Structure formats: structure tokens, C-alpha cells
């Protein structure tokens, strides 16, 4: 039965001697027999043996084009997304083979996207573009959060893992970015405090991607600097020295004690005892109360019990008018009575001075140095065995009730 275009064909178009394939019939002068029913027995093979010979699998009798029997979705490469809008000839190109028009349908390389599309990533991420891209649009990424950034030359660690892609890739995802140093993306918080000549320093010298704080700068590294931490300074939090006016500061902090600490003595102590206001001349870095001043430098050496005396007992006094404590370090008198009460009520004052050291030592109040032989009454005989108090009795002297040492040494005074 002739259908469609075949029904319109002239009989002689098919029934010609050249189309008869049966040789016995072909010997006859005139016949309508001996023709084959296969398309290619009459028609040229447009596909030039690149496809199967079953033309009706794709074409019908209405026209050679289009091929209504062909369903691209049943092929090894179903058309999805933007591929549906692509003209056939963009993939199945027209060419001339054996002097005839020819359109290639197979074999075509289609397993890899880069067989047709330019690899803008230059083979960095492999050939399976669909891992990241959608066939709807190259710019429409799918599962971008699962993209393995370590495939690039910048692995995301720490807080970088939670940064939105567009915060770094502002134009597109393939535009090259400077990423060799932290400051390529981040502002220099320290405002070039750590920029050193001939040294390629970067934030990761002290910080990690886990967070800007806390710093990874260690005590060991601080000890390599110009200010070595010792004693109590080792327990001092960083912000106590390095945080000022709402920002961290690390330059021009100063290394003298008074650069960080107030000088409680101010002008009360002569600078000759602590040049350049170096408190360590007297104080220890372990504790402010730990004093190690060499008192012999003042001309008054501390001996005996004086060594155990608190500095404040001598150098602090209360102003009776203002009821404030004042420091007294300069030009302190060194006579005993300047600090101690005269227990003898002036009995031993000579030339307006008391020489306590004649009898007493700084180790003990007991008069271990007193030699009675040097007085006006040398002890002889039975006198040498008498207790002091048998002769020297309490009496009121200069409005003080004290032991009387200035006694009459005549015999009848006691006997």
C-alpha cells in the first residue's frame, strides 16, 4: 500500500530496471515485480552507513525531515534544561562527505561536558560539570554548599567554611582571586604595626582561621621580643598592657615601669636611687611588696632588727592636718631618737645628741655593750655582783617615769 509521499510518486520513479534486485525477473522486458521494500533499495543512504539501515525507526513516509520516530529522550543523552533549546545542527553538524551533504549523529562524544563546552576551570575540577552546575544554566549552581573547595588551591578551614560564596566571589565563581595572604581579603586590624622591612609577615603568624581571637601568639614567642616577661608579668593578661582606646596596640607601648604603672613615690625618692624610674631598683617583678633595695647606698646601713622592719614604719607618716599618709624618703635623720622614744628621758643626752649605740645594738635592746668601768663609778668588789636594779630604781625624770641612771655615787646615798 502506498502511503503519503509514496502515493504521490510517479510509478516509473520506483519501477525501473535499475531497482529490480531479482536477477531472473530483471531479464524480463517489462514487469512491476522484483522490487525490494527496504528504503535503501530506492533511496540513497543519507547517513552513509553511520546509522542502522532501519529508516522507519526514525522517519515516516510523509517526509524525510523531521524524523518523528526519533525521541532524543530515549537516547543515551536525554535533552534536559537548556539543551532542549539547542538547534540540532549545533551538535550534529552539517558537512560534506563523498561529495554529498552529511549530518553526523554518531559517533558523538557526549559523556563529558567538555567535549562540547569550554572548560573554564581548565581541568581543575575534573570533567563532571554536573557535580556543581545545572543544565538549566551554567551560572545556576546546585549543591554548591557541598562543593569540595580543597580541589582548588585554597582549602577552606575554620570560619572560612561558613562564609557565603559571594562574599569572596563577587562577580563570578571563576574570576581569579588574590588569596595568598590574609590581607588580600581582610583589613589589617593592626594598621601596619607588624609590617617589617624585608619580611613577608601575615596574620597567620598570630591568628588562625578558627577566629581572630584568641591569638595563637605564645609566651615563648613573647620571650623572643624586646620585653621578656618575668614573674608576675607572666600572669598578666595581654589586654592589661596591649588594649587601649577600644583597640589592641602593640607598638610604642614603652618598656619602663612607669610606662604602665603609676609611680606612687613620685618626687619622694631621689632619682639617683632608681634612674630612669626603674622600679626594679627596689622592687621585684614577683611582687610590689617584695623589696630588695640596698640600704647602704643611702649611708644608713640596716643592721639587726632594722632589717626586719617594714619600710613603711620609717618612711610613711600621717599628716595630722589632712589625715593623709605621706612618704618620707629624702633627708631622714638617722639618730635613734628620730624613730624611737628616749626610754631614758634625756639622761644620756650630750651635746644635744643621744648615742644609743654606746650601750645598745640593733640586734637587741638589752645593753650588751655597756661597760660600767667607763662611768664615774667603776664597779669593784661586792659592787660588781650587785643587780643593776638595786641601785638604779624608777624615778620621775622630765615628766617620765623611768629608771634613774644619773644617781649620786657617794656611799651614803645607798648605804
mmCIF file of C-alpha atoms in Angstrom:
data_model
loop_
_atom_site.group_PDB
_atom_site.id
_atom_site.type_symbol
_atom_site.label_atom_id
_atom_site.label_comp_id
_atom_site.label_asym_id
_atom_site.label_seq_id
_atom_site.Cartn_x
_atom_site.Cartn_y
_atom_site.Cartn_z
ATOM 1 C CA UNK A 1 0.000 0.000 0.000
ATOM 2 C CA UNK A 2 1.418 3.341 -0.987
ATOM 3 C CA UNK A 3 1.206 5.917 1.770
ATOM 4 C CA UNK A 4 1.799 9.645 1.919
ATOM 5 C CA UNK A 5 4.671 10.713 -0.331
ATOM 6 C CA UNK A 6 4.862 7.275 -1.932
ATOM 7 C CA UNK A 7 1.282 7.713 -3.127
ATOM 8 C CA UNK A 8 2.323 10.865 -4.951
ATOM 9 C CA UNK A 9 5.334 9.303 -6.649
ATOM 10 C CA UNK A 10 5.409 8.541 -10.392
ATOM 11 C CA UNK A 11 5.381 4.786 -10.987
ATOM 12 C CA UNK A 12 8.494 4.969 -13.070
ATOM 13 C CA UNK A 13 10.320 6.567 -10.174
ATOM 14 C CA UNK A 14 10.364 3.177 -8.498
ATOM 15 C CA UNK A 15 9.586 0.648 -11.162
ATOM 16 C CA UNK A 16 12.736 0.907 -13.133
ATOM 17 C CA UNK A 17 15.050 -1.816 -14.272
ATOM 18 C CA UNK A 18 17.832 -0.462 -12.032
ATOM 19 C CA UNK A 19 15.749 -1.006 -8.895
ATOM 20 C CA UNK A 20 14.982 -4.697 -9.573
ATOM 21 C CA UNK A 21 17.096 -6.897 -7.407
ATOM 22 C CA UNK A 22 15.786 -10.288 -8.529
ATOM 23 C CA UNK A 23 18.011 -11.263 -11.483
ATOM 24 C CA UNK A 24 15.519 -13.699 -13.049
ATOM 25 C CA UNK A 25 12.822 -11.077 -13.134
ATOM 26 C CA UNK A 26 15.279 -8.469 -14.249
ATOM 27 C CA UNK A 27 15.765 -10.456 -17.528
ATOM 28 C CA UNK A 28 12.160 -9.843 -18.497
ATOM 29 C CA UNK A 29 11.437 -6.942 -20.764
ATOM 30 C CA UNK A 30 8.714 -5.378 -18.688
ATOM 31 C CA UNK A 31 7.483 -6.098 -15.163
ATOM 32 C CA UNK A 32 6.473 -4.431 -11.912
ATOM 33 C CA UNK A 33 7.898 -7.293 -9.905
ATOM 34 C CA UNK A 34 11.291 -7.793 -8.330
ATOM 35 C CA UNK A 35 11.458 -4.627 -6.215
ATOM 36 C CA UNK A 36 12.554 -4.724 -2.546
ATOM 37 C CA UNK A 37 10.619 -2.943 0.197
ATOM 38 C CA UNK A 38 13.644 -1.603 2.095
ATOM 39 C CA UNK A 39 14.047 2.165 1.910
ATOM 40 C CA UNK A 40 17.652 1.972 0.823
ATOM 41 C CA UNK A 41 16.739 -0.133 -2.200
ATOM 42 C CA UNK A 42 15.404 3.079 -3.747
ATOM 43 C CA UNK A 43 16.818 5.909 -1.658
ATOM 44 C CA UNK A 44 20.417 6.917 -1.047
ATOM 45 C CA UNK A 45 21.729 6.318 2.449
ATOM 46 C CA UNK A 46 21.820 9.921 3.694
ATOM 47 C CA UNK A 47 23.665 8.764 6.818
ATOM 48 C CA UNK A 48 26.294 6.933 4.769
ATOM 49 C CA UNK A 49 26.223 3.786 6.910
ATOM 50 C CA UNK A 50 26.766 5.729 10.171
ATOM 51 C CA UNK A 51 23.367 4.521 11.446
ATOM 52 C CA UNK A 52 21.322 1.365 11.211
ATOM 53 C CA UNK A 53 19.504 0.617 7.953
ATOM 54 C CA UNK A 54 16.063 0.679 9.622
ATOM 55 C CA UNK A 55 14.970 4.100 8.333
ATOM 56 C CA UNK A 56 11.377 3.735 9.597
ATOM 57 C CA UNK A 57 12.703 3.606 13.121
ATOM 58 C CA UNK A 58 13.007 7.376 12.927
ATOM 59 C CA UNK A 59 11.385 8.530 9.662
ATOM 60 C CA UNK A 60 7.924 8.106 8.137
ATOM 61 C CA UNK A 61 6.525 8.317 4.568
ATOM 62 C CA UNK A 62 5.412 11.934 4.887
ATOM 63 C CA UNK A 63 8.855 13.488 4.659
ATOM 64 C CA UNK A 64 12.469 12.731 5.409
ATOM 65 C CA UNK A 65 12.541 15.683 7.798
ATOM 66 C CA UNK A 66 11.671 15.878 10.559
ATOM 67 C CA UNK A 67 12.162 12.379 11.934
ATOM 68 C CA UNK A 68 9.082 11.916 14.137
ATOM 69 C CA UNK A 69 10.062 8.455 15.244
ATOM 70 C CA UNK A 70 13.229 9.631 16.914
ATOM 71 C CA UNK A 71 12.906 10.505 20.605
ATOM 72 C CA UNK A 72 16.073 12.090 21.927
ATOM 73 C CA UNK A 73 14.897 11.405 25.467
ATOM 74 C CA UNK A 74 15.219 7.670 24.830
ATOM 75 C CA UNK A 75 18.762 8.041 23.607
ATOM 76 C CA UNK A 76 21.890 7.720 25.684
ATOM 77 C CA UNK A 77 21.838 11.507 26.058
ATOM 78 C CA UNK A 78 18.387 12.788 27.092
ATOM 79 C CA UNK A 79 17.966 16.526 26.490
ATOM 80 C CA UNK A 80 17.466 18.492 29.706
ATOM 81 C CA UNK A 81 17.388 22.153 30.628
ATOM 82 C CA UNK A 82 18.956 24.463 28.087
ATOM 83 C CA UNK A 83 19.837 21.526 25.865
ATOM 84 C CA UNK A 84 16.160 21.413 24.856
ATOM 85 C CA UNK A 85 16.530 24.831 23.223
ATOM 86 C CA UNK A 86 19.634 23.952 21.250
ATOM 87 C CA UNK A 87 19.241 23.506 17.479
ATOM 88 C CA UNK A 88 20.175 20.029 16.281
ATOM 89 C CA UNK A 89 22.849 21.324 13.928
ATOM 90 C CA UNK A 90 24.750 22.903 16.841
ATOM 91 C CA UNK A 91 25.678 19.428 17.991
ATOM 92 C CA UNK A 92 25.028 17.382 14.839
ATOM 93 C CA UNK A 93 26.987 19.495 12.441
ATOM 94 C CA UNK A 94 26.425 19.606 8.689
ATOM 95 C CA UNK A 95 29.328 18.643 6.485
ATOM 96 C CA UNK A 96 30.112 17.127 3.093
ATOM 97 C CA UNK A 97 31.344 13.560 2.736
ATOM 98 C CA UNK A 98 31.860 11.739 -0.545
ATOM 99 C CA UNK A 99 30.575 14.798 -2.332
ATOM 100 C CA UNK A 100 27.249 14.636 -0.547
ATOM 101 C CA UNK A 101 25.631 16.554 2.311
ATOM 102 C CA UNK A 102 26.049 14.683 5.551
ATOM 103 C CA UNK A 103 24.911 15.284 9.131
ATOM 104 C CA UNK A 104 26.754 13.435 11.893
ATOM 105 C CA UNK A 105 24.611 11.731 14.509
ATOM 106 C CA UNK A 106 27.029 9.150 15.725
ATOM 107 C CA UNK A 107 29.529 8.517 16.946
ATOM 108 C CA UNK A 108 29.451 11.687 19.061
ATOM 109 C CA UNK A 109 31.397 12.295 22.276
ATOM 110 C CA UNK A 110 28.811 13.224 24.876
ATOM 111 C CA UNK A 111 29.836 11.555 28.128
ATOM 112 C CA UNK A 112 31.887 14.597 29.106
ATOM 113 C CA UNK A 113 30.541 18.159 29.070
ATOM 114 C CA UNK A 114 33.899 19.497 27.938
ATOM 115 C CA UNK A 115 33.514 17.530 24.706
ATOM 116 C CA UNK A 116 31.184 20.337 23.604
ATOM 117 C CA UNK A 117 31.722 23.111 26.143
ATOM 118 C CA UNK A 118 34.841 25.030 27.018
ATOM 119 C CA UNK A 119 36.288 24.061 30.390
ATOM 120 C CA UNK A 120 36.539 27.461 32.058
ATOM 121 C CA UNK A 121 38.115 25.772 35.090
ATOM 122 C CA UNK A 122 40.959 24.419 32.972
ATOM 123 C CA UNK A 123 40.658 20.838 34.214
ATOM 124 C CA UNK A 124 40.998 21.829 37.885
ATOM 125 C CA UNK A 125 37.756 20.126 38.901
ATOM 126 C CA UNK A 126 37.585 17.171 36.541
ATOM 127 C CA UNK A 127 35.170 16.607 33.668
ATOM 128 C CA UNK A 128 31.908 16.005 35.532
ATOM 129 C CA UNK A 129 30.492 19.534 35.383
ATOM 130 C CA UNK A 130 27.130 18.313 36.680
ATOM 131 C CA UNK A 131 28.605 17.898 40.139
ATOM 132 C CA UNK A 132 28.311 21.662 40.537
ATOM 133 C CA UNK A 133 26.424 23.051 37.560
ATOM 134 C CA UNK A 134 22.875 22.652 36.341
ATOM 135 C CA UNK A 135 21.788 22.080 32.742
ATOM 136 C CA UNK A 136 19.274 24.890 33.231
ATOM 137 C CA UNK A 137 22.112 27.421 33.412
ATOM 138 C CA UNK A 138 25.851 27.291 33.878
ATOM 139 C CA UNK A 139 25.513 30.057 36.460
ATOM 140 C CA UNK A 140 22.870 28.176 38.408
ATOM 141 C CA UNK A 141 24.880 26.029 40.754
ATOM 142 C CA UNK A 142 23.446 23.040 42.508
ATOM 143 C CA UNK A 143 24.655 21.685 45.824
ATOM 144 C CA UNK A 144 27.225 24.463 45.961
ATOM 145 C CA UNK A 145 27.487 24.021 49.708
ATOM 146 C CA UNK A 146 28.856 20.563 49.131
ATOM 147 C CA UNK A 147 31.495 21.785 46.702
ATOM 148 C CA UNK A 148 34.894 20.471 47.719
ATOM 149 C CA UNK A 149 36.895 23.677 47.901
ATOM 150 C CA UNK A 150 40.055 21.688 48.568
ATOM 151 C CA UNK A 151 40.067 20.903 44.847
ATOM 152 C CA UNK A 152 41.170 24.495 44.410
ATOM 153 C CA UNK A 153 44.473 25.823 45.668
ATOM 154 C CA UNK A 154 42.727 27.339 48.691
ATOM 155 C CA UNK A 155 41.276 24.881 51.191
ATOM 156 C CA UNK A 156 38.546 26.328 53.420
ATOM 157 C CA UNK A 157 39.257 25.866 57.129
ATOM 158 C CA UNK A 158 37.824 27.282 60.343
ATOM 159 C CA UNK A 159 35.411 30.182 59.948
ATOM 160 C CA UNK A 160 36.045 30.297 56.201
ATOM 161 C CA UNK A 161 33.828 27.227 55.889
ATOM 162 C CA UNK A 162 30.793 29.289 56.910
ATOM 163 C CA UNK A 163 31.381 32.289 54.640
ATOM 164 C CA UNK A 164 28.901 32.732 51.795
ATOM 165 C CA UNK A 165 30.490 32.111 48.394
ATOM 166 C CA UNK A 166 29.513 35.541 47.082
ATOM 167 C CA UNK A 167 31.320 37.310 49.895
ATOM 168 C CA UNK A 168 34.543 36.353 48.145
ATOM 169 C CA UNK A 169 33.388 35.578 44.601
ATOM 170 C CA UNK A 170 31.595 38.867 43.990
ATOM 171 C CA UNK A 171 31.408 38.749 40.182
ATOM 172 C CA UNK A 172 31.523 35.083 39.233
ATOM 173 C CA UNK A 173 32.939 31.889 40.590
ATOM 174 C CA UNK A 174 35.698 31.560 38.051
ATOM 175 C CA UNK A 175 37.240 35.024 38.221
ATOM 176 C CA UNK A 176 40.727 34.755 39.738
ATOM 177 C CA UNK A 177 41.077 35.986 43.317
ATOM 178 C CA UNK A 178 44.168 37.054 45.203
ATOM 179 C CA UNK A 179 44.297 34.734 48.179
ATOM 180 C CA UNK A 180 47.952 34.270 49.061
ATOM 181 C CA UNK A 181 47.727 36.497 52.153
ATOM 182 C CA UNK A 182 45.003 37.219 54.684
ATOM 183 C CA UNK A 183 45.149 40.923 53.844
ATOM 184 C CA UNK A 184 44.060 40.128 50.286
ATOM 185 C CA UNK A 185 40.554 39.871 51.768
ATOM 186 C CA UNK A 186 40.766 41.198 55.319
ATOM 187 C CA UNK A 187 41.545 44.683 56.558
ATOM 188 C CA UNK A 188 44.752 44.982 58.555
ATOM 189 C CA UNK A 189 43.336 45.421 62.059
ATOM 190 C CA UNK A 190 46.763 46.382 63.382
ATOM 191 C CA UNK A 191 47.226 49.143 60.796
ATOM 192 C CA UNK A 192 50.708 48.029 59.699
ATOM 193 C CA UNK A 193 52.002 47.671 63.272
ATOM 194 C CA UNK A 194 53.616 44.399 62.266
ATOM 195 C CA UNK A 195 54.821 45.337 58.800
ATOM 196 C CA UNK A 196 58.537 44.736 58.809
ATOM 197 C CA UNK A 197 61.111 45.532 56.181
ATOM 198 C CA UNK A 198 62.217 42.520 54.134
ATOM 199 C CA UNK A 199 59.813 40.209 55.924
ATOM 200 C CA UNK A 200 56.664 38.717 54.430
ATOM 201 C CA UNK A 201 54.554 38.654 57.580
ATOM 202 C CA UNK A 202 50.888 37.745 57.589
ATOM 203 C CA UNK A 203 48.028 37.395 60.050
ATOM 204 C CA UNK A 204 48.510 33.646 60.381
ATOM 205 C CA UNK A 205 51.722 34.373 62.278
ATOM 206 C CA UNK A 206 49.495 35.009 65.306
ATOM 207 C CA UNK A 207 45.923 34.132 64.292
ATOM 208 C CA UNK A 208 44.077 31.098 62.945
ATOM 209 C CA UNK A 209 41.026 30.717 60.734
ATOM 210 C CA UNK A 210 39.115 29.433 63.771
ATOM 211 C CA UNK A 211 38.729 33.033 64.904
ATOM 212 C CA UNK A 212 40.600 36.310 65.199
ATOM 213 C CA UNK A 213 40.650 35.792 68.957
ATOM 214 C CA UNK A 214 42.233 34.303 70.915
ATOM 215 C CA UNK A 215 45.615 34.898 69.389
ATOM 216 C CA UNK A 216 47.992 31.995 68.883
ATOM 217 C CA UNK A 217 50.908 34.227 69.881
ATOM 218 C CA UNK A 218 52.563 32.294 72.701
ATOM 219 C CA UNK A 219 54.540 33.187 75.814
ATOM 220 C CA UNK A 220 57.541 31.533 74.194
ATOM 221 C CA UNK A 221 57.358 33.936 71.269
ATOM 222 C CA UNK A 222 56.890 36.907 73.601
ATOM 223 C CA UNK A 223 60.139 35.925 75.295
ATOM 224 C CA UNK A 224 61.910 36.444 71.979
ATOM 225 C CA UNK A 225 60.802 40.066 71.888
ATOM 226 C CA UNK A 226 62.385 43.141 73.414
ATOM 227 C CA UNK A 227 60.367 42.850 76.647
ATOM 228 C CA UNK A 228 60.852 39.480 78.318
ATOM 229 C CA UNK A 229 58.023 38.512 80.674
ATOM 230 C CA UNK A 230 59.129 37.521 84.157
ATOM 231 C CA UNK A 231 57.470 36.676 87.446
ATOM 232 C CA UNK A 232 54.090 38.449 87.876
ATOM 233 C CA UNK A 233 54.221 39.739 84.298
ATOM 234 C CA UNK A 234 53.835 36.128 83.178
ATOM 235 C CA UNK A 235 50.416 36.050 84.855
ATOM 236 C CA UNK A 236 49.296 39.401 83.458
ATOM 237 C CA UNK A 237 46.541 39.157 80.794
ATOM 238 C CA UNK A 238 47.506 40.555 77.403
ATOM 239 C CA UNK A 239 44.804 43.247 77.441
ATOM 240 C CA UNK A 240 46.261 44.803 80.592
ATOM 241 C CA UNK A 241 49.165 46.096 78.502
ATOM 242 C CA UNK A 242 48.027 45.892 74.900
ATOM 243 C CA UNK A 243 44.423 47.119 74.885
ATOM 244 C CA UNK A 244 43.864 50.845 74.814
ATOM 245 C CA UNK A 245 41.173 53.138 73.431
ATOM 246 C CA UNK A 246 38.981 50.266 72.234
ATOM 247 C CA UNK A 247 41.651 48.564 70.154
ATOM 248 C CA UNK A 248 44.675 46.354 70.585
ATOM 249 C CA UNK A 249 48.007 48.135 70.392
ATOM 250 C CA UNK A 250 51.463 46.606 70.130
ATOM 251 C CA UNK A 251 53.746 49.451 69.114
ATOM 252 C CA UNK A 252 55.223 52.262 71.215
ATOM 253 C CA UNK A 253 53.950 50.793 74.460
ATOM 254 C CA UNK A 254 57.155 51.500 76.324
ATOM 255 C CA UNK A 255 59.296 49.239 78.452
ATOM 256 C CA UNK A 256 59.853 51.326 81.556
ATOM 257 C CA UNK A 257 57.845 50.529 84.661
ATOM 258 C CA UNK A 258 56.242 53.979 84.667
ATOM 259 C CA UNK A 259 55.032 53.442 81.085
ATOM 260 C CA UNK A 260 52.421 51.079 82.508
ATOM 261 C CA UNK A 261 52.482 51.625 86.247
ATOM 262 C CA UNK A 262 51.908 54.837 88.178
ATOM 263 C CA UNK A 263 54.830 55.960 90.310
ATOM 264 C CA UNK A 264 53.469 56.057 93.879
ATOM 265 C CA UNK A 265 56.676 57.681 95.104
ATOM 266 C CA UNK A 266 56.735 60.456 92.506
ATOM 267 C CA UNK A 267 59.245 63.024 93.812
ATOM 268 C CA UNK A 268 59.518 61.460 97.271
ATOM 269 C CA UNK A 269 62.581 59.410 96.303
ATOM 270 C CA UNK A 270 65.650 60.814 94.642
ATOM 271 C CA UNK A 271 66.177 59.642 91.062
ATOM 272 C CA UNK A 272 69.695 58.596 91.955
ATOM 273 C CA UNK A 273 68.203 55.560 93.705
ATOM 274 C CA UNK A 274 66.102 54.494 90.705
ATOM 275 C CA UNK A 275 67.461 56.016 87.492
ATOM 276 C CA UNK A 276 65.026 56.175 84.547
ATOM 277 C CA UNK A 277 62.260 55.441 87.041
ATOM 278 C CA UNK A 278 63.276 51.771 87.051
ATOM 279 C CA UNK A 279 61.249 50.392 89.939
ATOM 280 C CA UNK A 280 63.341 47.235 89.860
ATOM 281 C CA UNK A 281 65.998 49.166 91.733
ATOM 282 C CA UNK A 282 63.920 48.426 94.821
ATOM 283 C CA UNK A 283 61.002 46.212 93.847
ATOM 284 C CA UNK A 284 60.754 42.724 92.419
ATOM 285 C CA UNK A 285 58.708 41.712 89.382
ATOM 286 C CA UNK A 286 57.321 38.909 91.517
ATOM 287 C CA UNK A 287 55.529 41.282 93.903
ATOM 288 C CA UNK A 288 55.434 45.016 94.570
ATOM 289 C CA UNK A 289 55.823 44.310 98.269
ATOM 290 C CA UNK A 290 58.994 42.315 97.755
ATOM 291 C CA UNK A 291 61.701 44.939 98.396
ATOM 292 C CA UNK A 292 65.345 44.346 97.588
ATOM 293 C CA UNK A 293 66.851 47.822 97.951
ATOM 294 C CA UNK A 294 70.451 48.057 99.144
ATOM 295 C CA UNK A 295 70.021 50.476 102.041
ATOM 296 C CA UNK A 296 73.760 51.005 102.393
ATOM 297 C CA UNK A 297 73.530 53.246 99.324
ATOM 298 C CA UNK A 298 71.776 55.839 101.486
ATOM 299 C CA UNK A 299 74.604 55.969 104.031
ATOM 300 C CA UNK A 300 72.443 54.277 106.661
ATOM 301 C CA UNK A 301 73.061 50.551 106.730
ATOM 302 C CA UNK A 302 70.238 48.439 108.116
ATOM 303 C CA UNK A 303 71.525 46.179 110.874
ATOM 304 C CA UNK A 304 69.932 43.712 113.250
ATOM 305 C CA UNK A 305 66.240 44.228 113.881
ATOM 306 C CA UNK A 306 66.190 47.090 111.394
ATOM 307 C CA UNK A 307 66.453 44.534 108.599
ATOM 308 C CA UNK A 308 63.099 43.054 109.622
ATOM 309 C CA UNK A 309 61.393 46.422 109.918
ATOM 310 C CA UNK A 310 58.703 47.285 107.366
ATOM 311 C CA UNK A 311 59.818 50.176 105.154
ATOM 312 C CA UNK A 312 56.579 51.996 105.922
ATOM 313 C CA UNK A 313 57.396 52.126 109.633
ATOM 314 C CA UNK A 314 60.124 54.620 108.852
ATOM 315 C CA UNK A 315 59.180 56.117 105.513
ATOM 316 C CA UNK A 316 55.417 56.653 105.875
ATOM 317 C CA UNK A 317 53.883 59.181 108.190
ATOM 318 C CA UNK A 318 50.384 60.521 108.691
ATOM 319 C CA UNK A 319 49.749 64.200 108.210
ATOM 320 C CA UNK A 320 47.695 65.163 111.239
ATOM 321 C CA UNK A 321 46.057 68.099 109.470
ATOM 322 C CA UNK A 322 44.909 66.273 106.355
ATOM 323 C CA UNK A 323 44.898 62.774 107.833
ATOM 324 C CA UNK A 324 46.728 61.557 104.741
ATOM 325 C CA UNK A 325 49.728 59.302 104.505
ATOM 326 C CA UNK A 326 52.865 60.955 103.238
ATOM 327 C CA UNK A 327 56.058 59.332 102.026
ATOM 328 C CA UNK A 328 59.320 60.430 103.567
ATOM 329 C CA UNK A 329 62.492 59.148 101.938
ATOM 330 C CA UNK A 330 64.749 62.130 101.465
ATOM 331 C CA UNK A 331 66.895 63.639 104.231
ATOM 332 C CA UNK A 332 65.600 61.428 107.006
ATOM 333 C CA UNK A 333 67.543 61.918 110.281
ATOM 334 C CA UNK A 334 69.375 58.773 111.325
ATOM 335 C CA UNK A 335 69.562 59.369 115.078
ATOM 336 C CA UNK A 336 67.868 56.651 117.122
ATOM 337 C CA UNK A 337 65.539 59.099 118.840
ATOM 338 C CA UNK A 338 64.276 60.198 115.418
ATOM 339 C CA UNK A 339 62.288 56.985 115.326
ATOM 340 C CA UNK A 340 62.493 55.575 118.829
ATOM 341 C CA UNK A 341 61.324 57.111 122.105
ATOM 342 C CA UNK A 342 64.049 58.026 124.575
ATOM 343 C CA UNK A 343 63.472 55.451 127.289
ATOM 344 C CA UNK A 344 65.939 57.289 129.497
ATOM 345 C CA UNK A 345 64.172 60.664 129.435
ATOM 346 C CA UNK A 346 67.266 62.525 128.260
ATOM 347 C CA UNK A 347 69.634 61.208 130.921
ATOM 348 C CA UNK A 348 72.320 60.424 128.335
ATOM 349 C CA UNK A 349 71.993 63.453 126.116
ATOM 350 C CA UNK A 350 75.344 65.032 125.446
ATOM 351 C CA UNK A 351 75.706 68.000 123.156
ATOM 352 C CA UNK A 352 72.039 67.624 122.189
ATOM 353 C CA UNK A 353 72.631 64.064 120.987
ATOM 354 C CA UNK A 354 71.874 60.602 122.241
ATOM 355 C CA UNK A 355 74.423 57.970 121.370
ATOM 356 C CA UNK A 356 72.354 54.854 121.950
ATOM 357 C CA UNK A 357 74.981 52.725 120.247
ATOM 358 C CA UNK A 358 77.229 53.192 123.251
ATOM 359 C CA UNK A 359 75.165 50.635 125.117
ATOM 360 C CA UNK A 360 72.677 49.090 122.730
ATOM 361 C CA UNK A 361 72.879 47.263 119.399
ATOM 362 C CA UNK A 362 70.402 46.925 116.562
ATOM 363 C CA UNK A 363 70.030 43.251 117.452
ATOM 364 C CA UNK A 364 68.613 43.729 120.953
ATOM 365 C CA UNK A 365 67.557 46.460 123.305
ATOM 366 C CA UNK A 366 69.454 44.884 126.160
ATOM 367 C CA UNK A 367 72.631 46.942 126.836
ATOM 368 C CA UNK A 368 75.209 44.342 125.843
ATOM 369 C CA UNK A 369 77.845 46.984 125.089
ATOM 370 C CA UNK A 370 77.596 48.926 128.339
ATOM 371 C CA UNK A 371 80.830 48.988 130.342
ATOM 372 C CA UNK A 372 80.367 50.323 133.886
ATOM 373 C CA UNK A 373 84.091 50.836 134.152
ATOM 374 C CA UNK A 374 83.803 53.749 131.760
ATOM 375 C CA UNK A 375 81.418 55.611 134.054
ATOM 376 C CA UNK A 376 82.244 57.795 137.023
ATOM 377 C CA UNK A 377 81.640 54.811 139.293
ATOM 378 C CA UNK A 378 83.626 51.690 138.473
ATOM 379 C CA UNK A 379 82.180 48.507 139.971
ATOM 380 C CA UNK A 380 84.621 46.842 142.317
ATOM 381 C CA UNK A 381 84.406 44.144 144.936
ATOM 382 C CA UNK A 382 80.886 43.403 146.132
ATOM 383 C CA UNK A 383 79.509 46.123 143.858
ATOM 384 C CA UNK A 384 80.397 44.032 140.820
ATOM 385 C CA UNK A 385 77.979 41.320 141.957
ATOM 386 C CA UNK A 386 75.003 43.560 142.568
ATOM 387 C CA UNK A 387 71.999 43.620 140.238
ATOM 388 C CA UNK A 388 71.518 46.897 138.345
ATOM 389 C CA UNK A 389 68.059 47.464 139.783
ATOM 390 C CA UNK A 390 69.382 47.515 143.344
ATOM 391 C CA UNK A 391 70.969 50.849 142.619
ATOM 392 C CA UNK A 392 69.075 52.118 139.607
ATOM 393 C CA UNK A 393 65.468 52.478 140.640
ATOM 394 C CA UNK A 394 62.444 54.017 138.918
ATOM 395 C CA UNK A 395 62.026 57.733 139.264
ATOM 396 C CA UNK A 396 60.191 60.619 137.614
ATOM 397 C CA UNK A 397 62.527 62.433 135.264
ATOM 398 C CA UNK A 398 61.400 65.115 132.818
ATOM 399 C CA UNK A 399 57.793 64.094 133.394
ATOM 400 C CA UNK A 400 58.639 60.457 132.548
ATOM 401 C CA UNK A 401 58.676 57.574 134.983
ATOM 402 C CA UNK A 402 61.911 55.815 134.022
ATOM 403 C CA UNK A 403 64.887 54.034 135.520
ATOM 404 C CA UNK A 404 67.218 56.550 137.079
ATOM 405 C CA UNK A 405 70.802 56.118 135.927
ATOM 406 C CA UNK A 406 72.147 59.511 136.964
ATOM 407 C CA UNK A 407 72.433 58.748 140.679
ATOM 408 C CA UNK A 408 74.706 60.140 143.344
ATOM 409 C CA UNK A 409 77.622 57.734 143.654
ATOM 410 C CA UNK A 410 78.566 58.592 147.209
ATOM 411 C CA UNK A 411 78.465 55.671 149.639
ATOM 412 C CA UNK A 412 75.915 57.240 151.968
ATOM 413 C CA UNK A 413 73.466 57.562 149.094
ATOM 414 C CA UNK A 414 72.909 53.795 149.126
ATOM 415 C CA UNK A 415 74.363 52.681 152.465
#
